[in-house]
Amino acid sequence: MEKVSVVIPSYNSSSYIANAIESALNQTYDNVEVIVVDDASTDDTCALVQKIDDPRIKLLERAENGGAAAARNSAIDAATGRYIAFLDSDDYWLPNKLSVQISEMQEKEKSFSHTSYIVKSEKGEMLIDVPEEVNYKRLLRGNIIGTSTVVYDAAILGKIYMPSLRMTEDFATWLNILRQCDSALGIRKPMMYYTRRSDSLSSRFVVAMYFNYQVYRDTQGLPMMKSFYYLSSNTLRAFRKHIRRDYVSNSAT
């Protein structure tokens, strides 16, 4: 059983971090190392991580806040596993997530995969389904890959680092990976719970548009008009997603 390195960036995550870590440690796929990178938190996140008594946890502490991309890159540097998996500090996995995902990657000989997931908010829960395959051109129209669902094979792709963006660094990374492989394997089973905070979308919508434009122009090198074309498609998709009300619980009852 090949080792999986679980990358968890954290910043002032004391309310969530223990749940995220436990969901990684309690996987039915038990050959994991959990690398938590604290990005100069001002709360007791580090103290909470240190209280979890498990030798599979590695805690890295950054002296200055550098953002999620820099924190994830520090963890990738320290990773010793064949597979790199991402898990944000306020999300958590179902217990069989890695078992299912690694098995399907090996069976279908895929080096990059992601899964469906469930969004949790004060409005209830919403299922985010994914297609079975996503290629580079499809992903340009909008990021449909949840960060905390991603696993990639570093033995085939090498260690893939995130660009220095304060937002949408994950989107740029998936595009960069898809330049190396034909497509991402989408596993149509919800394997992760994503926590949406009340201020996590609307207040940052315009800012996200700016960073998405940077992804197209700076990290992908697209011409201006093509960048605006894909930005429009991306923005429309994000807006539709924001106003959806098909929650799988609460609203259905």
Coordinates of C-alpha atoms in Angstrom, one line a residue:
M1 CA 0.0 0.0 0.0
E2 CA 1.6 3.2 -1.2
K3 CA 1.8 6.2 1.2
V4 CA -0.5 9.2 0.8
S5 CA 0.8 12.6 2.0
V6 CA -2.2 14.6 3.2
V7 CA -1.6 18.4 2.9
I8 CA -3.5 20.6 5.4
P9 CA -2.9 24.3 5.4
S10 CA -4.2 26.1 8.4
Y11 CA -4.7 29.7 9.6
N12 CA -6.7 30.5 12.7
S13 CA -8.5 27.2 12.3
S14 CA -9.0 26.2 15.9
S15 CA -12.7 25.6 15.5
Y16 CA -12.2 23.1 12.6
I17 CA -8.7 21.7 12.5
A18 CA -9.1 18.7 14.8
N19 CA -12.1 17.4 12.8
A20 CA -10.1 17.7 9.5
I21 CA -7.1 15.9 10.9
E22 CA -9.1 13.1 12.5
S23 CA -10.9 12.5 9.2
A24 CA -7.5 12.0 7.6
L25 CA -6.2 9.8 10.3
N26 CA -9.3 7.6 10.5
Q27 CA -9.2 6.6 6.8
T28 CA -9.7 2.9 6.0
Y29 CA -6.6 3.5 3.8
D30 CA -4.2 3.7 6.7
N31 CA -0.8 4.4 5.1
V32 CA -0.9 8.2 5.4
E33 CA 1.1 11.0 6.7
V34 CA -0.7 14.2 7.7
I35 CA 1.3 17.3 7.1
V36 CA -0.3 20.4 8.8
V37 CA 1.3 23.7 7.9
D38 CA 0.3 26.5 10.3
D39 CA 0.5 29.8 8.4
A40 CA 1.3 32.0 11.4
S41 CA -2.0 31.6 13.2
T42 CA -2.8 34.0 16.1
D43 CA -5.2 31.5 17.8
D44 CA -4.4 28.2 19.5
T45 CA -4.4 26.1 16.3
C46 CA -0.9 24.8 16.9
A47 CA -1.6 23.8 20.5
L48 CA -4.7 21.8 19.4
V49 CA -2.7 20.0 16.7
Q50 CA 0.1 19.2 19.2
K51 CA -2.5 17.6 21.5
I52 CA -3.4 15.0 18.9
D53 CA -1.2 12.0 19.8
D54 CA -0.4 10.3 16.5
P55 CA 3.1 9.8 15.0
R56 CA 1.6 10.2 11.5
I57 CA 1.1 13.9 12.1
K58 CA 3.8 16.4 11.0
L59 CA 3.3 20.0 12.2
L60 CA 5.2 22.8 10.3
E61 CA 4.9 26.3 11.6
R62 CA 5.5 29.3 9.4
A63 CA 6.9 32.5 11.0
E64 CA 5.0 34.8 8.6
N65 CA 1.6 34.5 6.9
G66 CA 2.1 33.6 3.3
G67 CA -1.3 32.4 2.2
A68 CA -2.7 29.0 1.4
A69 CA -0.5 28.3 -1.6
A70 CA 2.7 28.9 0.3
A71 CA 1.5 26.8 3.2
R72 CA 0.6 23.9 0.8
N73 CA 3.9 24.2 -1.0
S74 CA 5.8 23.8 2.3
A75 CA 3.8 20.6 3.0
I76 CA 4.5 19.3 -0.5
D77 CA 8.2 19.9 0.0
A78 CA 8.0 17.8 3.2
A79 CA 5.9 15.1 1.7
T80 CA 7.3 11.6 1.4
G81 CA 4.3 9.8 0.0
R82 CA 3.7 8.6 -3.6
Y83 CA 0.3 10.3 -3.6
I84 CA -0.4 13.9 -2.6
A85 CA -3.9 14.6 -1.3
F86 CA -5.3 18.0 -0.3
L87 CA -7.6 18.7 2.7
D88 CA -8.4 22.2 3.9
S89 CA -8.6 22.8 7.6
D90 CA -12.4 23.4 7.7
D91 CA -13.3 20.4 5.5
Y92 CA -13.4 16.7 6.3
W93 CA -13.4 13.4 4.5
L94 CA -15.6 10.3 4.7
P95 CA -13.7 7.3 6.1
N96 CA -13.4 5.4 2.8
K97 CA -12.4 8.4 0.7
L98 CA -8.8 7.5 0.1
S99 CA -9.5 3.8 -0.3
V100 CA -12.0 4.4 -3.0
Q101 CA -10.0 7.1 -4.8
I102 CA -6.6 5.3 -4.8
S103 CA -8.3 2.1 -5.9
E104 CA -10.0 3.7 -8.9
M105 CA -6.9 5.7 -9.9
Q106 CA -4.9 2.4 -10.0
E107 CA -7.5 0.5 -11.7
K108 CA -8.0 3.1 -14.4
E109 CA -4.3 4.1 -14.5
K110 CA -5.0 7.8 -13.8
S111 CA -2.5 10.1 -12.1
F112 CA -5.0 12.9 -11.2
S113 CA -8.4 12.5 -9.6
H114 CA -11.1 14.3 -7.6
T115 CA -14.5 13.4 -6.3
S116 CA -18.0 14.7 -5.8
Y117 CA -18.6 16.4 -2.4
I118 CA -21.2 18.0 -0.2
V119 CA -21.3 21.7 0.7
K120 CA -22.4 22.5 4.2
S121 CA -23.7 25.9 5.1
E122 CA -26.3 27.5 7.4
K123 CA -28.8 26.9 4.6
G124 CA -28.3 23.1 4.7
E125 CA -26.4 20.7 2.5
M126 CA -25.9 20.7 -1.3
L127 CA -24.4 17.9 -3.4
I128 CA -21.8 19.0 -5.9
D129 CA -21.5 16.2 -8.5
V130 CA -18.6 15.9 -11.0
P131 CA -18.2 14.5 -14.5
E132 CA -16.3 11.3 -14.9
E133 CA -13.6 13.1 -16.9
V134 CA -12.4 16.7 -17.1
N135 CA -9.8 17.9 -19.6
Y136 CA -7.8 21.1 -19.8
K137 CA -10.2 22.8 -22.2
R138 CA -13.2 21.9 -20.1
L139 CA -11.6 23.2 -16.9
L140 CA -10.8 26.5 -18.5
R141 CA -14.6 27.3 -18.5
G142 CA -14.7 27.1 -14.7
N143 CA -13.1 25.3 -11.8
I144 CA -15.3 22.2 -11.0
I145 CA -12.6 20.5 -8.9
G146 CA -12.9 20.8 -5.2
T147 CA -9.5 21.3 -3.6
S148 CA -10.2 18.9 -0.6
T149 CA -11.1 16.1 -3.0
V150 CA -7.9 16.1 -5.1
V151 CA -5.3 13.3 -5.2
Y152 CA -2.4 13.2 -7.6
D153 CA 0.4 10.7 -8.2
A154 CA 3.7 12.4 -7.6
A155 CA 5.6 9.3 -8.9
I156 CA 4.2 10.1 -12.3
L157 CA 3.6 13.8 -12.3
G158 CA 6.4 14.9 -9.9
K159 CA 5.6 17.3 -7.1
I160 CA 3.3 20.0 -8.4
Y161 CA 3.6 23.3 -6.6
M162 CA 0.9 26.0 -6.4
P163 CA 1.5 29.4 -8.0
S164 CA 1.8 32.4 -5.6
L165 CA -1.8 33.7 -5.8
R166 CA -3.8 34.6 -2.8
M167 CA -7.0 33.2 -4.4
T168 CA -7.7 30.7 -7.2
E169 CA -4.2 29.1 -6.8
D170 CA -5.9 25.7 -6.8
F171 CA -7.6 26.4 -10.1
A172 CA -4.3 27.4 -11.7
T173 CA -2.7 24.2 -10.3
W174 CA -5.3 21.9 -11.7
L175 CA -4.9 23.5 -15.1
N176 CA -1.1 23.0 -14.9
I177 CA -1.6 19.4 -14.0
L178 CA -3.9 18.9 -16.9
R179 CA -1.2 20.1 -19.2
Q180 CA 0.7 17.0 -18.2
C181 CA -2.0 14.4 -18.3
D182 CA -5.0 13.9 -20.6
S183 CA -7.8 14.3 -18.1
A184 CA -8.7 14.2 -14.4
L185 CA -10.7 11.2 -13.2
G186 CA -13.9 12.3 -11.6
I187 CA -15.3 9.9 -9.0
R188 CA -19.0 10.4 -8.8
K189 CA -19.4 9.6 -5.1
P190 CA -19.5 12.3 -2.4
M191 CA -16.4 11.8 -0.3
M192 CA -15.8 15.1 1.3
Y193 CA -17.7 17.7 3.3
Y194 CA -16.9 21.3 2.4
T195 CA -17.7 24.0 5.0
R196 CA -19.0 27.2 3.4
R197 CA -18.8 30.1 5.8
S198 CA -21.2 33.0 5.5
D199 CA -18.5 35.3 4.2
S200 CA -16.7 32.8 2.0
L201 CA -18.3 33.6 -1.4
S202 CA -20.3 36.8 -1.9
S203 CA -17.8 39.2 -0.2
R204 CA -15.0 37.8 -2.3
F205 CA -16.8 37.3 -5.6
V206 CA -15.3 40.3 -7.4
V207 CA -11.8 39.6 -6.0
A208 CA -12.1 36.0 -7.3
M209 CA -12.9 37.3 -10.8
Y210 CA -9.7 39.3 -10.7
F211 CA -7.6 36.3 -9.7
N212 CA -9.3 34.1 -12.2
Y213 CA -8.2 36.6 -14.9
Q214 CA -4.7 36.3 -13.5
V215 CA -4.9 32.6 -13.9
Y216 CA -5.8 32.8 -17.5
R217 CA -3.3 35.6 -18.4
D218 CA -0.3 35.0 -16.2
T219 CA -0.3 31.3 -15.4
Q220 CA -1.8 29.9 -18.6
G221 CA -0.5 32.6 -21.0
L222 CA -3.8 33.0 -22.8
P223 CA -4.4 36.1 -25.1
M224 CA -6.5 38.9 -23.6
M225 CA -9.7 38.2 -25.6
K226 CA -9.6 34.5 -24.9
S227 CA -9.0 35.2 -21.2
F228 CA -12.1 37.4 -21.1
Y229 CA -14.1 34.7 -22.9
Y230 CA -13.2 32.1 -20.3
L231 CA -13.6 34.6 -17.4
S232 CA -17.2 35.3 -18.6
S233 CA -18.0 31.6 -18.7
N234 CA -16.4 31.1 -15.3
T235 CA -18.2 34.0 -13.7
L236 CA -21.6 32.9 -15.1
R237 CA -21.0 29.4 -13.7
A238 CA -20.0 30.7 -10.3
F239 CA -23.1 32.9 -10.2
R240 CA -25.4 30.1 -11.1
K241 CA -23.8 27.9 -8.4
H242 CA -24.2 30.7 -5.9
I243 CA -28.0 31.1 -6.4
R244 CA -28.7 27.4 -6.5
R245 CA -31.2 26.3 -3.9
D246 CA -31.4 22.5 -4.5
Y247 CA -30.0 21.6 -1.1
V248 CA -30.2 17.8 -0.4
S249 CA -31.4 18.4 3.1
N250 CA -33.4 21.1 4.9
S251 CA -34.9 22.7 1.8
A252 CA -36.3 19.3 0.8
T253 CA -38.1 18.9 4.0

